[in-house]
PDB file of C-alpha atoms in Angstrom:
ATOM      1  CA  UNK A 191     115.723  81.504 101.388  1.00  0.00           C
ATOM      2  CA  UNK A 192     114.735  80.591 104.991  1.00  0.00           C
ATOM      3  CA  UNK A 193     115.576  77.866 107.018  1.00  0.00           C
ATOM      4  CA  UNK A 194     114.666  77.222 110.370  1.00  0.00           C
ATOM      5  CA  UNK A 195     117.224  77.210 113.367  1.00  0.00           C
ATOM      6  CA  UNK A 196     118.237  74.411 115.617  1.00  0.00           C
ATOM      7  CA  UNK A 197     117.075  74.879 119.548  1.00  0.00           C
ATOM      8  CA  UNK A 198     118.367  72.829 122.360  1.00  0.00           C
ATOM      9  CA  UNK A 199     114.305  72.428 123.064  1.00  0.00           C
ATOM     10  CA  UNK A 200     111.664  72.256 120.113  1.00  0.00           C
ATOM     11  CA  UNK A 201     109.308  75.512 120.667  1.00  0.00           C
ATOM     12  CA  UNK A 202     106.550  74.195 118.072  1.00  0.00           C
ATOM     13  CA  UNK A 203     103.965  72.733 121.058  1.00  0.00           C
ATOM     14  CA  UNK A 204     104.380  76.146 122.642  1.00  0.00           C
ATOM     15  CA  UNK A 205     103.650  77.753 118.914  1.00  0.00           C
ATOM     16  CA  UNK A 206     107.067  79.399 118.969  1.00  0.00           C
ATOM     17  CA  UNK A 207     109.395  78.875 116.111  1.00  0.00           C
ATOM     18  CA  UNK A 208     112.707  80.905 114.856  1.00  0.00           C
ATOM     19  CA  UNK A 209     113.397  81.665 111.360  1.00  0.00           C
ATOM     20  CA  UNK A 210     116.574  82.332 109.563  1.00  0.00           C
ATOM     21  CA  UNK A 211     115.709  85.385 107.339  1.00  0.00           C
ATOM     22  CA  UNK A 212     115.920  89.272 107.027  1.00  0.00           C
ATOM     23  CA  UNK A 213     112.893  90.729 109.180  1.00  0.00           C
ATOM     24  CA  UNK A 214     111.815  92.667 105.792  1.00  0.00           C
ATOM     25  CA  UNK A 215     110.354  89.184 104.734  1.00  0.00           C
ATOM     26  CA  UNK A 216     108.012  88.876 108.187  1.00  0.00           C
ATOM     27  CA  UNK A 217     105.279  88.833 105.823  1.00  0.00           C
ATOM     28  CA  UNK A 218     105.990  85.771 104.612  1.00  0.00           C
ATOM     29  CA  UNK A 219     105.430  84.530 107.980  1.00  0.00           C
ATOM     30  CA  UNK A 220     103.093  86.583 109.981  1.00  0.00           C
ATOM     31  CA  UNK A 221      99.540  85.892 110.408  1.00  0.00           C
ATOM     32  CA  UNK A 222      96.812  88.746 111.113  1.00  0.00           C
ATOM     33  CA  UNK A 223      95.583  89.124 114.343  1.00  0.00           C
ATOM     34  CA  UNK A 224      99.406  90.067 115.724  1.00  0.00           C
ATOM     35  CA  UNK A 225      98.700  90.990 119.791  1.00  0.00           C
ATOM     36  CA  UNK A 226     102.532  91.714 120.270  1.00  0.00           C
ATOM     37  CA  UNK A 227     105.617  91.943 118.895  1.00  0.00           C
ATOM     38  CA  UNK A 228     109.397  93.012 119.725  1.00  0.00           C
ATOM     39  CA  UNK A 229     112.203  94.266 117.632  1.00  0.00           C
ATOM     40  CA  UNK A 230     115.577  94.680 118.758  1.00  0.00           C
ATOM     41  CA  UNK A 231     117.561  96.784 116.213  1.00  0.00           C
ATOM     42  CA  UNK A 232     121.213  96.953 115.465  1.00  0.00           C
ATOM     43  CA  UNK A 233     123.669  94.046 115.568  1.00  0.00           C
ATOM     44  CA  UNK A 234     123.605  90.575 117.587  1.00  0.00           C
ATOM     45  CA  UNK A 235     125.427  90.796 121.024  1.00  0.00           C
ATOM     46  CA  UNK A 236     128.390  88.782 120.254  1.00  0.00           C
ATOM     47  CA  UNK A 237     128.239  88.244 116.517  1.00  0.00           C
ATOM     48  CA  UNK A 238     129.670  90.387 113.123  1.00  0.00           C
ATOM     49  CA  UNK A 239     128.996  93.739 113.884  1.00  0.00           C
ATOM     50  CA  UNK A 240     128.865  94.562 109.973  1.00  0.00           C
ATOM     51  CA  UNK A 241     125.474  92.631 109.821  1.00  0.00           C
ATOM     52  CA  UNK A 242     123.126  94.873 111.120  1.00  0.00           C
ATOM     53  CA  UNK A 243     119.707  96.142 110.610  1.00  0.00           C
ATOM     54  CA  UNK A 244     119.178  98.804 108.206  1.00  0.00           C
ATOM     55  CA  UNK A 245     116.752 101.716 107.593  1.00  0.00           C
ATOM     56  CA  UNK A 246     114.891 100.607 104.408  1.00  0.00           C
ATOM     57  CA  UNK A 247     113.988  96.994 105.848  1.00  0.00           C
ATOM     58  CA  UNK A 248     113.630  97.777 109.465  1.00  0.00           C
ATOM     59  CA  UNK A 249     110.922 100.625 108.474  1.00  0.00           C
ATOM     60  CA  UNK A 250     109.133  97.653 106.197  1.00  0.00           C
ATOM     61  CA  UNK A 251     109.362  94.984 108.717  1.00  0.00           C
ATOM     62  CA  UNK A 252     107.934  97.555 111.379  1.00  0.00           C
ATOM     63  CA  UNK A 253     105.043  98.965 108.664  1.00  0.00           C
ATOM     64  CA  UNK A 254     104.873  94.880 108.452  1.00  0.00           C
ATOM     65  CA  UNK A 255     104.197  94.511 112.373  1.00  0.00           C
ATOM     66  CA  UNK A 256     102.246  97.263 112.287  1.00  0.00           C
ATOM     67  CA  UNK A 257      99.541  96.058 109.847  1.00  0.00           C
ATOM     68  CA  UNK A 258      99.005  92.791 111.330  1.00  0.00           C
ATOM     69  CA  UNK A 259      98.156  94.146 114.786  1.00  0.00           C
ATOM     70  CA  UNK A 260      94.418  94.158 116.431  1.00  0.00           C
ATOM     71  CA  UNK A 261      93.088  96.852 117.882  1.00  0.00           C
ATOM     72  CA  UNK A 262      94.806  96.916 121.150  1.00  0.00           C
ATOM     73  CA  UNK A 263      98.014  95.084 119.967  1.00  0.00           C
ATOM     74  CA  UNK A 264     101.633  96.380 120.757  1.00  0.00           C
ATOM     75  CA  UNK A 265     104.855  96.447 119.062  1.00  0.00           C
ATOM     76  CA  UNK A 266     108.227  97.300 121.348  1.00  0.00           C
ATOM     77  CA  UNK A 267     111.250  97.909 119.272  1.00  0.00           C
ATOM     78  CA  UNK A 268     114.802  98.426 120.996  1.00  0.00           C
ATOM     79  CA  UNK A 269     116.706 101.193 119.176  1.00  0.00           C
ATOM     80  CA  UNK A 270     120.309 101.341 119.414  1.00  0.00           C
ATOM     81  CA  UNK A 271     122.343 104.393 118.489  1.00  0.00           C
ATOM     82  CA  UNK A 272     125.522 103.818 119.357  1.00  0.00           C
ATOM     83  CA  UNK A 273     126.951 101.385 116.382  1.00  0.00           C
ATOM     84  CA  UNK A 274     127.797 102.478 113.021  1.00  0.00           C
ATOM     85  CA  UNK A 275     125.465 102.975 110.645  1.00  0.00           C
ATOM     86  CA  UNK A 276     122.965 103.978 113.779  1.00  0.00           C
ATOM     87  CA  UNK A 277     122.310 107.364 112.866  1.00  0.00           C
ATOM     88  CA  UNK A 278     120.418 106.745 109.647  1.00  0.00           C
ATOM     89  CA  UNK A 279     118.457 103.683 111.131  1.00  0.00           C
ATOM     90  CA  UNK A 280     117.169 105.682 113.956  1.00  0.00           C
ATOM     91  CA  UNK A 281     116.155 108.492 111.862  1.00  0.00           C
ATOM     92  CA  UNK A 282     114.154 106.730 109.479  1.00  0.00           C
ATOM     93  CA  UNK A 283     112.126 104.569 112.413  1.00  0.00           C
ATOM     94  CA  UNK A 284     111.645 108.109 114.876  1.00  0.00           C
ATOM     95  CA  UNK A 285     109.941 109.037 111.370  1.00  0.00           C
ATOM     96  CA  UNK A 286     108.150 106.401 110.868  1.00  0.00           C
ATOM     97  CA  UNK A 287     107.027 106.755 113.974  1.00  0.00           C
ATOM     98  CA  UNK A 288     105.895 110.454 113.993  1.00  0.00           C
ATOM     99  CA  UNK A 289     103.899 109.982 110.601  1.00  0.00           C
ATOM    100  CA  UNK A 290     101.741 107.580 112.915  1.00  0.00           C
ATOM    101  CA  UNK A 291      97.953 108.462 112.820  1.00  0.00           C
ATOM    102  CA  UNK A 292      97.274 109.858 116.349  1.00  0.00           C
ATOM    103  CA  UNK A 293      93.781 108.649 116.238  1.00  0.00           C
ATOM    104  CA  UNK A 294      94.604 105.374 115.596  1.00  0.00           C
ATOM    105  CA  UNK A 295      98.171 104.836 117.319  1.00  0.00           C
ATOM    106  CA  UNK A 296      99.714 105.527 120.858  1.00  0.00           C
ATOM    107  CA  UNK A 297     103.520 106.033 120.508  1.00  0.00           C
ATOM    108  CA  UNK A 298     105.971 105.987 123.129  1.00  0.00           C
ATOM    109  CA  UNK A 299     109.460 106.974 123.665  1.00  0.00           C
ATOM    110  CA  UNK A 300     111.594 105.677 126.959  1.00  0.00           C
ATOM    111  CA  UNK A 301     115.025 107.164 126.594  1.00  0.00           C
ATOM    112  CA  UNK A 302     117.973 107.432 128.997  1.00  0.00           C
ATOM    113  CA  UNK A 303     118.939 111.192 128.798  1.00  0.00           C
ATOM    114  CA  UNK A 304     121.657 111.458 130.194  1.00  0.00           C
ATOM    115  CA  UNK A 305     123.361 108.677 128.005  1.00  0.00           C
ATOM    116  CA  UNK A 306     123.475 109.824 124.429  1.00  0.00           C
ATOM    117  CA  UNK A 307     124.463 106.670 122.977  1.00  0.00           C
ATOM    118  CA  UNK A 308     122.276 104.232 125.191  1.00  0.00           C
ATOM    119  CA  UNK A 309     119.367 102.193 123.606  1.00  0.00           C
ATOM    120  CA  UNK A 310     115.984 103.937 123.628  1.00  0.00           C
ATOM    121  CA  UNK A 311     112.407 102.014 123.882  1.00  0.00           C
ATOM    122  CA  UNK A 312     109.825 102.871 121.332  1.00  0.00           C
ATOM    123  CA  UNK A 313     106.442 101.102 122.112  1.00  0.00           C
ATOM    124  CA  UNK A 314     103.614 101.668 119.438  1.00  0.00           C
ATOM    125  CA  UNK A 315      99.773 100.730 120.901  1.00  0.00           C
ATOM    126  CA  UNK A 316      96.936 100.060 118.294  1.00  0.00           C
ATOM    127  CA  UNK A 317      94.191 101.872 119.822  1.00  0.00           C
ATOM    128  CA  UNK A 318      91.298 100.021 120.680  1.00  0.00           C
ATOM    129  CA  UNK A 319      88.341 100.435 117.983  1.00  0.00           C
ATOM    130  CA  UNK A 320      86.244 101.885 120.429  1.00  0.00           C
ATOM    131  CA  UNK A 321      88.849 104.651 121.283  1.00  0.00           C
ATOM    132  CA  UNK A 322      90.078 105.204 117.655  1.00  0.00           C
ATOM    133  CA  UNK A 323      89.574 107.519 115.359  1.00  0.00           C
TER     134      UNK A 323
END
């Protein structure tokens, strides 16, 4: 079940709102017509580092993102390697990524190289309908 999160300010008038569930639900909540979007993968700075994101419902909730963008749209997701259970997370989402249609998506990878364990940036661009295909 979700439930919504107390904020110090309301973010409703600005159409903001947080929810309390796994990102594999975003469905539930997302509306078409999706112009941007960020992920940020792993654990919460701070919190219990044994919740963290995981392969099978990080790859939905991306697919998720993904299919509610327009033409144009972007989706930024901040990969972590460095914590454990890493390694399988950012396999599945660099292959996700890869099995992108070229004609219809832009992918991008930012890494540090000389950090091995540093967080990377993938950024994933709808291509505009007059460009795709």
């Amino acid at each position: 079940a979700c439930r919504r999160i107390a904020t110090a300010q309301p973010l409703e008038p600005d159409g903001l709102f947080l929810i309390h569930d796994s990102h594999h639900h975003l469905d539930r909540y997302l509306a078409r017509g999706v112009h941007g979007a960020i992920a940020n993968l792993g654990y919460l700075p701070g919190g219990d580092k044994s919740l963290i994101t995981r392969p099978d419902t990080t790859v939905c909730a991306l697919q998720q993102v993904l299919e509610a963008l327009v033409p144009g749209g972007r989706l930024a997701v901040v990969v972590y390697p460095g914590h454990a259970g890493a390694e399988e997370e950012v396999a599945a989402v660099e292959a996700w990524a890869a099995s992108l249609a070229p004609a219809d998506f832009d992918v991008l990878r930012l890494a540090v190289v000389n950090r091995r364990k540093a967080p990377w940036l993938l950024a994933v661009a709808r291509r505009p309908v007059e460009l795709a295909g």
